[in-house]
Amino acid sequence: MKKIKIVGLYLMSAFYTLAGINHFISPDGYLRLIPEYLPFHELLNILAGVCEVAFGIALLFPQTRGMAAWGVILMLLAFIPAHIYFIQLNSCIENGICLPPWTGWFRLLIIHPVLIAWAYLYTRKI
């Protein structure tokens, strides 16, 4: 079980680090997901990218792993308005990604809690 947990840790680290880097490579997709009522879209995108990279890397070190895992959980909770906004847009962003409407709900109600639970596994020592 410990080996599986370690593999999961490396996968999570890579997932968040690469996703964070993608905020800088392809910001348009992320900017369109930020609800209109939130200010400073560019700054929010940059902060999300920096947090994802920082947490992704910090997960690799035992000294910072617990804090990084809690950071991932808080970050995922902060992303909930973007998921709700995507649902309100009928899972279709103008000049962007268009998916079947059920995918927004699936992402919010299934994928998001799984990601939170996955991060929670690493809030304690492996």
PDB file of C-alpha atoms in Angstrom, residues 70-112:
ATOM      1  CA  TRP A  70      -3.712  21.263   2.706  1.00  0.00           C
ATOM      2  CA  GLY A  71      -2.824  24.012   0.228  1.00  0.00           C
ATOM      3  CA  VAL A  72      -4.053  21.827  -2.636  1.00  0.00           C
ATOM      4  CA  ILE A  73      -7.313  21.206  -0.767  1.00  0.00           C
ATOM      5  CA  LEU A  74      -7.839  24.929  -0.134  1.00  0.00           C
ATOM      6  CA  MET A  75      -6.956  25.709  -3.735  1.00  0.00           C
ATOM      7  CA  LEU A  76      -9.463  23.140  -5.008  1.00  0.00           C
ATOM      8  CA  LEU A  77     -12.126  24.668  -2.775  1.00  0.00           C
ATOM      9  CA  ALA A  78     -11.244  28.100  -4.185  1.00  0.00           C
ATOM     10  CA  PHE A  79     -11.776  26.723  -7.711  1.00  0.00           C
ATOM     11  CA  ILE A  80     -15.405  25.767  -7.002  1.00  0.00           C
ATOM     12  CA  PRO A  81     -16.784  29.088  -8.318  1.00  0.00           C
ATOM     13  CA  ALA A  82     -15.066  28.379 -11.654  1.00  0.00           C
ATOM     14  CA  HIS A  83     -16.759  24.977 -11.823  1.00  0.00           C
ATOM     15  CA  ILE A  84     -20.136  26.497 -11.026  1.00  0.00           C
ATOM     16  CA  TYR A  85     -19.541  29.196 -13.636  1.00  0.00           C
ATOM     17  CA  PHE A  86     -18.742  26.490 -16.212  1.00  0.00           C
ATOM     18  CA  ILE A  87     -22.060  24.801 -15.370  1.00  0.00           C
ATOM     19  CA  GLN A  88     -23.864  28.143 -15.696  1.00  0.00           C
ATOM     20  CA  LEU A  89     -22.329  28.485 -19.164  1.00  0.00           C
ATOM     21  CA  ASN A  90     -23.863  25.095 -20.025  1.00  0.00           C
ATOM     22  CA  SER A  91     -20.315  23.629 -20.136  1.00  0.00           C
ATOM     23  CA  CYS A  92     -19.509  25.720 -23.186  1.00  0.00           C
ATOM     24  CA  ILE A  93     -17.112  28.648 -23.221  1.00  0.00           C
ATOM     25  CA  GLU A  94     -17.419  31.021 -26.152  1.00  0.00           C
ATOM     26  CA  ASN A  95     -14.443  30.578 -28.506  1.00  0.00           C
ATOM     27  CA  GLY A  96     -13.231  27.830 -26.194  1.00  0.00           C
ATOM     28  CA  ILE A  97     -14.075  24.403 -24.917  1.00  0.00           C
ATOM     29  CA  CYS A  98     -17.605  23.068 -25.372  1.00  0.00           C
ATOM     30  CA  LEU A  99     -18.531  19.830 -23.644  1.00  0.00           C
ATOM     31  CA  PRO A 100     -21.792  18.022 -23.007  1.00  0.00           C
ATOM     32  CA  PRO A 101     -23.609  19.791 -20.127  1.00  0.00           C
ATOM     33  CA  TRP A 102     -23.327  16.789 -17.798  1.00  0.00           C
ATOM     34  CA  THR A 103     -19.515  17.094 -17.780  1.00  0.00           C
ATOM     35  CA  GLY A 104     -19.584  20.269 -15.704  1.00  0.00           C
ATOM     36  CA  TRP A 105     -21.677  18.544 -13.065  1.00  0.00           C
ATOM     37  CA  PHE A 106     -19.515  15.413 -13.183  1.00  0.00           C
ATOM     38  CA  ARG A 107     -16.407  17.508 -12.717  1.00  0.00           C
ATOM     39  CA  LEU A 108     -17.891  19.395  -9.766  1.00  0.00           C
ATOM     40  CA  LEU A 109     -19.644  16.525  -7.981  1.00  0.00           C
ATOM     41  CA  ILE A 110     -17.343  13.571  -8.732  1.00  0.00           C
ATOM     42  CA  ILE A 111     -13.890  14.609  -9.951  1.00  0.00           C
ATOM     43  CA  HIS A 112     -13.437  17.539  -7.591  1.00  0.00           C
TER      44      HIS A 112
END
